[in-house]
Tab-separated table of C-alpha atoms in Angstrom:
chain	number	residue	atom	x	y	z
P	13	MET	CA	-27.915	94.565	-105.009
P	14	ALA	CA	-30.724	95.581	-102.170
P	15	ILE	CA	-30.007	98.991	-103.941
P	16	SER	CA	-32.501	97.635	-106.978
P	17	LEU	CA	-35.244	97.457	-104.150
P	18	LEU	CA	-35.113	101.491	-104.164
P	19	THR	CA	-36.571	101.484	-107.888
P	20	HIS	CA	-39.899	99.903	-106.531
P	21	VAL	CA	-42.861	101.745	-105.377
P	22	VAL	CA	-46.161	101.118	-103.218
P	23	SER	CA	-48.113	100.400	-106.403
P	24	ASP	CA	-45.934	97.028	-106.793
P	25	LEU	CA	-47.024	95.662	-103.664
P	26	CYS	CA	-50.397	96.533	-104.086
P	27	LEU	CA	-50.874	94.032	-106.757
P	28	GLY	CA	-54.053	91.471	-106.201
P	29	LYS	CA	-54.905	93.315	-102.923
P	30	PRO	CA	-58.306	94.046	-102.572
P	31	ALA	CA	-60.710	97.159	-102.512
P	32	LEU	CA	-60.922	98.614	-98.930
P	33	LYS	CA	-64.453	98.312	-97.524
P	34	SER	CA	-65.633	101.206	-94.996
P	35	LEU	CA	-68.054	102.988	-93.280
P	36	SER	CA	-68.618	106.776	-93.252
P	37	LEU	CA	-67.542	109.096	-90.228
P	38	SER	CA	-71.307	110.512	-89.831
P	39	SER	CA	-73.338	111.286	-86.824
P	40	ASN	CA	-75.770	108.220	-88.337
P	41	THR	CA	-73.005	105.440	-87.901
P	42	THR	CA	-72.795	103.644	-85.014
P	43	ILE	CA	-70.272	101.290	-83.240
P	44	ALA	CA	-73.256	98.457	-84.063
P	45	ASP	CA	-72.507	99.492	-87.506
P	46	ALA	CA	-69.142	98.746	-87.437
P	47	LEU	CA	-69.510	95.610	-85.806
P	48	SER	CA	-72.072	94.175	-88.008
P	49	ALA	CA	-69.863	95.257	-91.075
P	50	ILE	CA	-66.846	93.630	-89.522
P	51	LYS	CA	-68.208	90.513	-88.981
P	52	ALA	CA	-69.595	90.934	-92.442
P	53	SER	CA	-65.818	91.396	-93.935
P	54	GLU	CA	-63.306	88.689	-94.823
P	55	ASP	CA	-60.686	91.619	-93.283
P	56	ASN	CA	-60.370	91.883	-89.300
P	57	PHE	CA	-60.525	96.121	-89.917
P	58	ILE	CA	-62.922	98.242	-91.448
P	59	SER	CA	-61.834	101.443	-92.593
P	60	ILE	CA	-63.444	104.644	-91.777
P	61	TRP	CA	-63.664	107.287	-94.095
P	62	CYS	CA	-64.919	111.001	-94.271
P	63	CYS	CA	-66.456	112.604	-97.013
P	64	ASP	CA	-67.511	116.216	-98.548
P	65	HIS	CA	-69.592	115.953	-101.173
P	66	GLN	CA	-69.765	119.524	-101.881
P	67	ASN	CA	-67.236	118.859	-104.951
P	68	LYS	CA	-68.901	119.754	-108.227
P	69	ILE	CA	-67.978	118.149	-111.865
P	70	SER	CA	-65.174	120.415	-113.029
P	71	THR	CA	-64.459	121.271	-116.526
P	72	THR	CA	-60.997	122.475	-116.452
P	73	ASN	CA	-57.948	121.710	-114.437
P	74	PRO	CA	-58.863	118.095	-113.086
P	75	ARG	CA	-56.866	117.682	-109.920
P	76	LYS	CA	-54.747	114.812	-109.326
P	77	LEU	CA	-54.859	111.931	-106.911
P	78	GLY	CA	-52.103	109.296	-106.930
P	79	GLY	CA	-50.244	110.540	-110.021
P	80	ASP	CA	-53.359	109.822	-112.482
P	81	ASP	CA	-56.063	112.358	-113.878
P	82	LEU	CA	-59.242	111.527	-111.824
P	83	ASN	CA	-60.847	111.103	-115.463
P	84	TYR	CA	-63.009	107.816	-115.976
P	85	ASN	CA	-66.070	106.881	-118.028
P	86	HIS	CA	-68.854	107.747	-116.019
P	87	ASN	CA	-71.291	106.459	-118.611
P	88	TYR	CA	-68.643	104.424	-120.098
P	89	ASN	CA	-69.016	106.088	-123.596
P	90	TYR	CA	-67.462	109.431	-122.913
P	91	ASN	CA	-64.937	111.015	-120.555
P	92	VAL	CA	-66.457	113.507	-117.501
P	93	ASN	CA	-63.554	115.197	-115.571
P	94	TYR	CA	-64.664	115.482	-111.507
P	95	ASP	CA	-62.718	117.528	-109.250
P	96	TYR	CA	-62.681	115.194	-105.930
P	97	GLY	CA	-59.750	116.919	-104.534
P	98	SER	CA	-59.484	115.453	-101.070
P	99	SER	CA	-63.373	114.998	-100.696
P	100	CYS	CA	-63.052	111.589	-99.190
P	101	LYS	CA	-60.243	110.524	-97.077
P	102	CYS	CA	-59.564	107.594	-94.792
P	103	VAL	CA	-59.432	108.858	-90.967
P	104	GLY	CA	-59.102	105.609	-89.284
P	105	LYS	CA	-59.768	101.880	-88.786
P	106	ILE	CA	-61.702	99.899	-86.262
P	107	CYS	CA	-61.441	95.991	-85.179
P	108	MET	CA	-63.075	93.593	-82.982
P	109	VAL	CA	-60.590	94.835	-80.173
P	110	ASP	CA	-61.584	98.302	-80.280
P	111	ILE	CA	-65.319	97.369	-79.721
P	112	ILE	CA	-64.164	94.759	-76.981
P	113	CYS	CA	-62.323	97.478	-75.079
P	114	PHE	CA	-64.871	99.882	-75.562
P	115	LEU	CA	-67.579	97.905	-73.880
P	116	CYS	CA	-65.528	97.168	-70.973
P	117	LYS	CA	-65.267	100.754	-69.974
P	118	GLU	CA	-67.056	101.080	-66.753
P	119	GLU	CA	-69.671	103.618	-68.174
P	120	ASN	CA	-70.452	100.781	-70.456
P	121	LEU	CA	-70.958	97.772	-68.502
P	122	GLU	CA	-74.385	98.268	-67.453
P	123	SER	CA	-76.031	98.341	-70.676
P	124	PRO	CA	-73.476	97.247	-73.741
P	125	THR	CA	-76.586	97.398	-75.865
P	126	SER	CA	-77.151	101.414	-75.300
P	127	ALA	CA	-73.242	101.400	-75.742
P	128	LEU	CA	-73.223	99.918	-78.854
P	129	LEU	CA	-75.490	102.730	-80.553
P	130	SER	CA	-72.810	105.051	-79.509
P	131	PRO	CA	-71.367	107.043	-82.588
P	132	VAL	CA	-68.603	105.462	-84.223
P	133	SER	CA	-66.183	108.317	-83.566
P	134	ALA	CA	-66.372	107.074	-79.625
P	135	ILE	CA	-63.889	104.435	-80.621
P	136	LEU	CA	-61.675	106.049	-83.498
P	137	ALA	CA	-58.124	106.459	-82.576
P	138	HIS	CA	-57.316	110.260	-81.999
P	139	ASP	CA	-54.035	109.522	-83.286
P	140	SER	CA	-54.485	110.472	-87.081
P	141	GLY	CA	-50.972	108.976	-88.020
P	142	PHE	CA	-52.102	105.510	-87.874
P	143	ILE	CA	-53.005	106.054	-91.214
P	144	LYS	CA	-51.353	107.583	-94.066
P	145	HIS	CA	-52.776	108.314	-98.051
P	146	VAL	CA	-49.915	107.806	-100.177
P	147	ASP	CA	-49.580	108.053	-103.919
P	148	PRO	CA	-48.813	104.870	-106.083
P	149	SER	CA	-45.427	106.022	-107.235
P	150	THR	CA	-44.540	106.482	-103.484
P	151	SER	CA	-41.061	104.654	-103.103
P	152	LEU	CA	-40.677	101.628	-100.917
P	153	LEU	CA	-37.692	103.488	-99.080
P	154	GLU	CA	-40.470	105.969	-98.484
P	155	ALA	CA	-43.152	103.749	-97.191
P	156	ILE	CA	-40.649	102.206	-94.634
P	157	ASP	CA	-40.120	105.630	-93.449
P	158	LEU	CA	-43.800	106.318	-92.804
P	159	ILE	CA	-44.334	102.706	-91.199
P	160	LEU	CA	-41.173	103.457	-88.949
P	161	GLU	CA	-42.776	107.339	-88.177
P	162	GLY	CA	-46.119	105.230	-86.710
P	163	ALA	CA	-48.379	104.678	-89.956
P	164	GLN	CA	-50.139	101.117	-89.540
P	165	ASN	CA	-51.718	101.492	-92.463
P	166	LEU	CA	-51.151	103.363	-96.059
P	167	VAL	CA	-53.987	104.057	-97.777
P	168	VAL	CA	-53.024	103.503	-101.797
P	169	PRO	CA	-55.317	104.352	-104.898
P	170	ILE	CA	-55.530	101.051	-106.835
P	171	GLN	CA	-54.585	101.399	-110.150
P	172	ASN	CA	-57.161	101.488	-113.235
P	173	THR	CA	-57.635	97.953	-114.466
P	174	ALA	CA	-60.037	95.919	-116.718
P	175	SER	CA	-61.436	94.313	-113.537
P	176	SER	CA	-62.198	97.583	-111.621
P	177	TYR	CA	-63.620	98.866	-114.891
P	178	CYS	CA	-66.007	95.676	-114.687
P	179	ARG	CA	-66.686	96.459	-110.990
P	180	ARG	CA	-68.074	99.664	-112.003
P	181	LYS	CA	-70.065	98.778	-114.580
P	182	GLN	CA	-71.719	96.639	-112.432
P	183	GLN	CA	-71.590	99.178	-109.603
P	184	LYS	CA	-74.059	101.392	-111.913
P	185	VAL	CA	-76.966	99.683	-110.500
P	186	LYS	CA	-75.837	99.046	-106.951
P	187	GLY	CA	-74.263	102.344	-106.472
P	188	PRO	CA	-70.304	103.186	-106.656
P	189	THR	CA	-68.162	101.606	-103.819
P	190	ILE	CA	-65.464	104.237	-104.477
P	191	HIS	CA	-64.090	107.208	-102.898
P	192	ASN	CA	-62.806	110.740	-104.785
P	193	GLY	CA	-63.477	108.364	-107.804
P	194	ARG	CA	-61.018	105.439	-107.084
P	195	GLU	CA	-61.090	102.131	-105.517
P	196	TYR	CA	-58.319	101.979	-102.495
P	197	CYS	CA	-56.573	99.214	-101.183
P	198	TRP	CA	-54.058	99.716	-97.936
P	199	LEU	CA	-50.918	98.010	-97.133
P	200	THR	CA	-49.095	97.187	-93.666
P	201	GLN	CA	-46.232	96.037	-92.402
P	202	GLU	CA	-46.842	92.579	-93.239
P	203	ASP	CA	-47.420	93.470	-96.878
P	204	VAL	CA	-43.687	95.047	-96.666
P	205	ILE	CA	-41.949	92.493	-94.890
P	206	GLN	CA	-43.127	89.914	-97.415
P	207	PHE	CA	-42.040	91.610	-100.246
P	208	ILE	CA	-38.451	92.357	-98.716
P	209	LEU	CA	-38.797	88.352	-97.815
P	210	SER	CA	-39.451	87.788	-101.234
P	211	ARG	CA	-35.986	89.633	-102.410
P	212	ILE	CA	-34.258	88.504	-99.160
P	213	GLY	CA	-31.250	87.167	-100.791
P	214	LEU	CA	-30.441	90.623	-101.555
P	215	PHE	CA	-29.782	91.506	-98.233
P	216	THR	CA	-26.974	88.845	-97.491
P	217	PRO	CA	-25.210	88.645	-94.769
P	218	ILE	CA	-28.384	90.229	-92.742
P	219	PRO	CA	-30.761	87.613	-93.173
P	220	GLY	CA	-28.601	84.647	-91.656
P	221	MET	CA	-27.625	86.908	-88.604
P	222	SER	CA	-29.557	85.978	-85.482
P	223	VAL	CA	-31.784	88.455	-83.804
P	224	GLU	CA	-29.678	88.781	-81.021
P	225	GLU	CA	-26.600	89.635	-82.803
P	226	LEU	CA	-28.849	92.337	-85.033
P	227	GLY	CA	-29.718	93.751	-81.445
P	228	ILE	CA	-33.522	93.614	-81.925
P	229	ILE	CA	-34.986	91.965	-79.183
P	230	GLN	CA	-37.184	94.103	-77.382
P	231	THR	CA	-37.036	93.434	-73.447
P	232	ASN	CA	-39.871	96.252	-72.718
P	233	ILE	CA	-42.524	93.961	-73.404
P	234	LEU	CA	-46.176	93.680	-72.422
P	235	ALA	CA	-46.994	90.655	-69.580
P	236	VAL	CA	-49.575	89.407	-67.398
P	237	ASP	CA	-49.635	87.001	-64.767
P	238	TYR	CA	-51.598	83.548	-65.479
P	239	HIS	CA	-53.701	83.979	-62.440
P	240	ALA	CA	-54.260	87.405	-62.648
P	241	PRO	CA	-57.994	88.876	-63.593
P	242	ALA	CA	-58.119	89.211	-67.476
P	243	VAL	CA	-59.559	92.878	-66.477
P	244	SER	CA	-55.958	93.703	-65.577
P	245	ALA	CA	-54.782	93.160	-68.714
P	246	LEU	CA	-57.193	95.509	-70.577
P	247	GLU	CA	-54.897	98.640	-70.891
P	248	ALA	CA	-51.978	96.300	-72.026
P	249	ILE	CA	-54.274	94.824	-74.670
P	250	SER	CA	-55.020	98.269	-76.089
P	251	GLN	CA	-51.373	99.284	-76.262
P	252	SER	CA	-50.697	96.106	-78.012
P	253	LEU	CA	-53.332	96.976	-80.495
P	254	VAL	CA	-51.440	100.023	-80.872
P	255	GLU	CA	-47.831	98.666	-80.922
P	256	GLN	CA	-48.982	95.711	-83.265
P	257	SER	CA	-47.748	93.617	-80.539
P	258	SER	CA	-49.353	91.258	-78.001
P	259	VAL	CA	-49.583	90.388	-74.178
P	260	GLY	CA	-47.463	87.631	-72.748
P	261	VAL	CA	-48.916	85.367	-70.127
P	262	VAL	CA	-46.574	84.436	-67.931
P	263	ASP	CA	-46.161	82.105	-64.771
P	264	GLU	CA	-44.628	83.141	-61.400
P	265	ASP	CA	-41.372	81.807	-62.984
P	266	GLY	CA	-41.366	84.167	-65.908
P	267	VAL	CA	-42.187	81.077	-68.271
P	268	LEU	CA	-44.055	82.167	-71.273
P	269	VAL	CA	-47.689	80.086	-71.033
P	270	GLY	CA	-49.413	81.782	-73.904
P	271	GLU	CA	-50.359	85.411	-75.016
P	272	ILE	CA	-53.645	87.559	-75.266
P	273	SER	CA	-53.009	88.463	-78.963
P	274	PRO	CA	-55.304	91.282	-80.432
P	275	PHE	CA	-54.689	89.203	-83.369
P	276	THR	CA	-56.548	86.494	-82.230
P	277	LEU	CA	-59.069	88.795	-80.155
P	278	SER	CA	-60.253	90.420	-83.617
P	279	SER	CA	-61.225	86.796	-84.551
P	280	CYS	CA	-63.736	86.585	-81.759
P	281	ASP	CA	-66.682	88.624	-81.281
P	282	GLU	CA	-68.234	91.076	-78.786
P	283	THR	CA	-68.825	88.073	-76.096
P	284	VAL	CA	-65.131	88.305	-75.020
P	285	ALA	CA	-66.107	91.456	-72.985
P	286	ALA	CA	-67.867	89.366	-70.631
P	287	ALA	CA	-64.709	87.158	-70.331
P	288	LEU	CA	-62.544	90.056	-69.665
P	289	MET	CA	-64.609	91.129	-66.667
P	290	THR	CA	-64.956	87.501	-65.087
P	291	LEU	CA	-62.343	85.268	-65.976
P	292	SER	CA	-58.577	84.855	-65.107
P	293	SER	CA	-55.879	85.765	-68.071
P	294	GLY	CA	-55.214	81.815	-68.013
P	295	ASP	CA	-58.994	81.205	-68.296
P	296	LEU	CA	-59.583	83.945	-70.950
P	297	MET	CA	-56.655	81.948	-73.243
P	298	SER	CA	-59.081	78.936	-73.163
P	299	TYR	CA	-61.997	81.271	-73.751
P	300	ILE	CA	-60.638	82.814	-76.748
P	301	ASP	CA	-59.063	79.639	-78.197
P	302	TRP	CA	-60.384	78.017	-81.547
P	303	GLY	CA	-63.375	75.378	-81.306
P	304	GLY	CA	-65.274	77.856	-78.657
P	305	PRO	CA	-65.281	78.264	-74.712
P	306	PRO	CA	-65.676	75.220	-72.175
P	307	GLU	CA	-69.049	75.288	-71.120
P	308	ASP	CA	-67.851	75.284	-67.804
P	309	ILE	CA	-65.887	78.452	-68.223
P	310	VAL	CA	-69.043	80.089	-69.499
P	311	SER	CA	-70.745	79.082	-66.342
P	312	VAL	CA	-68.559	80.615	-64.662
P	313	MET	CA	-68.430	83.852	-66.281
P	314	LYS	CA	-72.209	83.888	-65.945
P	315	GLU	CA	-72.129	83.461	-62.337
P	316	GLY	CA	-69.355	86.092	-61.950
P	317	LEU	CA	-71.559	88.561	-63.923
P	318	LYS	CA	-74.284	88.182	-61.314
P	319	GLU	CA	-72.147	88.574	-58.599
P	320	LYS	CA	-70.751	91.860	-59.990
P	321	LYS	CA	-74.179	92.749	-60.717
P	322	LEU	CA	-73.165	93.238	-64.127
P	323	GLU	CA	-76.336	91.731	-65.593
P	324	GLY	CA	-76.111	93.889	-68.884
P	325	LEU	CA	-73.164	91.747	-70.174
P	326	LEU	CA	-75.453	88.930	-69.676
P	327	GLU	CA	-77.029	89.772	-72.759
P	328	LEU	CA	-73.448	89.111	-74.607
P	329	LEU	CA	-73.615	85.387	-73.726
P	330	GLY	CA	-77.825	84.747	-74.551
P	331	ASP	CA	-78.705	81.784	-76.625
P	332	GLU	CA	-79.079	82.048	-79.976
P	333	TYR	CA	-81.769	85.383	-80.564
P	334	SER	CA	-80.508	87.400	-77.632
P	335	SER	CA	-81.654	90.711	-77.070
P	336	LEU	CA	-78.480	92.463	-78.145
P	337	SER	CA	-78.298	90.614	-81.345
P	338	LEU	CA	-81.744	91.706	-82.430
P	339	SER	CA	-81.692	95.154	-81.238
P	340	LEU	CA	-78.104	95.436	-83.256
P	341	SER	CA	-79.656	94.197	-86.072
P	342	SER	CA	-82.313	96.427	-86.124
P	343	SER	CA	-79.873	99.247	-85.573
P	344	TYR	CA	-77.974	98.778	-88.656
P	345	SER	CA	-80.899	98.309	-90.857
P	346	SER	CA	-81.958	101.682	-89.738
P	347	SER	CA	-78.927	103.570	-89.526
P	348	SER	CA	-76.960	101.583	-93.019
P	349	SER	CA	-78.639	104.220	-95.376
P	350	SER	CA	-75.492	106.473	-95.896
P	351	SER	CA	-74.502	107.755	-99.227
P	352	SER	CA	-73.334	104.796	-101.170
P	353	ASP	CA	-70.226	107.134	-101.749
P	354	ASP	CA	-69.181	107.109	-98.455
P	355	GLU	CA	-69.210	103.553	-97.944
P	356	SER	CA	-67.470	101.486	-100.204
P	357	VAL	CA	-69.725	98.443	-98.120
P	358	SER	CA	-72.055	97.370	-100.827
P	359	SER	CA	-75.816	97.495	-100.734
P	360	THR	CA	-76.218	94.095	-100.680
P	361	THR	CA	-73.822	93.705	-97.523
P	362	SER	CA	-76.437	95.974	-95.507
P	363	SER	CA	-79.323	93.695	-96.431
P	364	THR	CA	-77.680	90.415	-95.238
P	365	THR	CA	-75.680	92.013	-92.206
P	366	SER	CA	-78.360	91.535	-89.635
P	367	SER	CA	-78.849	88.129	-90.051
P	368	ARG	CA	-75.115	87.472	-90.234
P	369	LEU	CA	-74.758	89.195	-87.011
P	370	THR	CA	-77.233	86.878	-85.134
P	371	ARG	CA	-75.496	83.637	-86.891
P	372	TYR	CA	-72.536	84.979	-85.717
P	373	ASN	CA	-73.354	85.955	-82.507
P	374	ARG	CA	-71.170	82.913	-80.889
P	375	SER	CA	-69.120	82.456	-83.887
P	376	TRP	CA	-65.205	81.686	-82.738
P	377	SER	CA	-63.949	82.067	-86.112
P	378	TYR	CA	-64.975	83.897	-89.258
P	379	SER	CA	-64.689	81.396	-92.123
P	380	ALA	CA	-62.784	83.323	-94.153
P	381	ARG	CA	-60.149	84.186	-91.778
P	382	ILE	CA	-57.344	82.637	-90.419
P	383	VAL	CA	-57.312	82.237	-86.824
P	384	ARG	CA	-55.099	80.316	-84.411
P	385	LYS	CA	-55.144	79.192	-80.889
P	386	ALA	CA	-54.046	81.516	-77.832
P	387	GLU	CA	-50.471	79.551	-78.216
P	388	ALA	CA	-47.315	81.918	-78.451
P	389	ILE	CA	-45.359	81.757	-81.185
P	390	VAL	CA	-41.730	81.922	-79.979
P	391	CYS	CA	-38.299	81.821	-81.461
P	392	HIS	CA	-35.009	81.638	-79.760
P	393	PRO	CA	-32.036	84.604	-79.423
P	394	LYS	CA	-29.758	82.923	-81.622
P	395	SER	CA	-32.652	82.163	-84.045
P	396	SER	CA	-31.799	83.843	-87.952
P	397	LEU	CA	-33.663	86.870	-88.707
P	398	VAL	CA	-35.041	84.909	-91.934
P	399	ALA	CA	-36.298	82.011	-89.914
P	400	VAL	CA	-38.254	84.678	-87.770
P	401	MET	CA	-39.562	86.528	-90.615
P	402	ILE	CA	-41.074	83.253	-91.683
P	403	GLN	CA	-42.509	82.189	-88.653
P	404	ALA	CA	-44.399	85.563	-88.249
P	405	ILE	CA	-45.764	85.530	-91.702
P	406	SER	CA	-46.801	81.847	-91.744
P	407	HIS	CA	-48.832	82.862	-88.560
P	408	ARG	CA	-49.991	85.937	-89.567
P	409	VAL	CA	-48.548	87.907	-86.823
P	410	ASN	CA	-46.235	91.190	-86.560
P	411	TYR	CA	-44.105	89.391	-84.060
P	412	VAL	CA	-42.441	86.560	-82.480
P	413	TRP	CA	-41.743	85.965	-78.647
P	414	VAL	CA	-37.938	85.129	-77.637
P	415	MET	CA	-37.451	82.520	-75.064
P	416	GLU	CA	-34.163	81.504	-73.477
P	417	ASP	CA	-33.032	77.899	-73.076
P	418	ASP	CA	-34.931	77.336	-70.068
P	419	CYS	CA	-38.322	78.805	-71.317
P	420	THR	CA	-38.000	82.390	-69.519
P	421	LEU	CA	-39.299	85.032	-71.694
P	422	ALA	CA	-36.421	87.044	-72.881
P	423	GLY	CA	-38.406	89.393	-75.289
P	424	ILE	CA	-40.356	89.860	-78.326
P	425	VAL	CA	-39.222	90.781	-82.003
P	426	THR	CA	-41.555	92.657	-84.244
P	427	PHE	CA	-41.832	93.487	-87.656
P	428	ARG	CA	-41.181	97.364	-87.027
P	429	ASP	CA	-37.870	95.994	-85.664
P	430	MET	CA	-37.156	93.958	-88.851
P	431	LEU	CA	-37.950	97.482	-90.806
P	432	GLU	CA	-35.460	99.194	-88.947
P	433	VAL	CA	-32.798	96.831	-89.787
P	434	PHE	CA	-33.715	96.898	-93.576
P	435	ARG	CA	-33.782	100.263	-93.561
P	436	GLU	CA	-30.687	100.738	-92.226
P	437	TYR	CA	-29.201	98.425	-94.689
P	438	LEU	CA	-30.679	100.296	-97.816
P	439	ALA	CA	-29.524	103.571	-96.252
P	440	SER	CA	-25.956	102.387	-96.204
P	441	MET	CA	-26.216	101.214	-99.482
P	442	VAL	CA	-27.642	104.367	-101.018
P	443	GLU	CA	-24.657	106.503	-99.470
P	444	GLU	CA	-21.884	103.925	-100.923
P	445	TRP	CA	-23.702	104.150	-103.790
P	446	GLY	CA	-23.674	107.932	-103.861
P	447	ALA	CA	-20.299	107.850	-102.745
């Protein structure tokens, strides 16, 4: 029965999840640091942490975090109790889309180099509700509730394992990559949907019902005309990042041509800011498509930047060792001296990041990431819920566009919509079981 899912806790979903890499929320941490860290990471996001190192070693009453004492073998031969309390907390996350949108602000267009030297707090979301710290024993139902309330990521302490012990031992030389004496991972909507999908048979008959029958097709969508200036979609792109959806690109008949997806943009680089300021929405799709932008589009962009007197953005399109790349490399090297407990990016990362920044300056997909074209993933209103779930999971997106028989856009179905269905079903099972 589906009621058996209520026995699961978030730690069950954390198995195999990698430990978070992070940057410190300090005055010395710049957007350039975040840009470099993202490019050096296998994830599209970098977590931002705020740490208070005034807490000292405690001899009595060690606090608990995530249900486990913060006691670990500091010297690997005896136990020391640390009273970390809430000294370190993940306060947000940053991805390439945040940086691209920041560069496109009017005040930053003249000198993107200077803009990228701004403190990382300048692009950190003000809504702290996007990130929630949870105990490993938090129930699956509670986790779903938090997501439905607006949490995009749930930060969970990783349970002690032999592998984490080995990592800590290795880090005696490199410096710790842990917060509050623990390593952390985070859970997303995708993780929860994958977990439910692995047990989808428990929810019969819901998985076989169509998204239309379930009433989860959202018709209030974000869309832009194919021929409209790409910059007109900037606000919609920012909103789609918050909503974890996408911006549809439609023609004059309302037919879905493609999309401008935060997922795709997160796998690009900062040069997209120049594309947004000069191209149409249709050309922007070609620009961010995998394989790199057509040379004729790059030429159009350069001419457009000159006409708009946005020569500063030309630095983003420079060949090989542009002044922007060199200045960012220098910036990262000089400002990456934060405490190693503040940042879970290892010390070896900062020594190689500057060279990776230059190498990836014109890269359109980082080798460890899944990147796809700007082609939209679509379904039909009669498509079953399980089919749509599989579509989204296989393409690593949080949504699927819904198209009518005549190819006009009917709406969109998101992971959040799906979770509401499963949450309602589980709630009804609880009531029935309790009765």
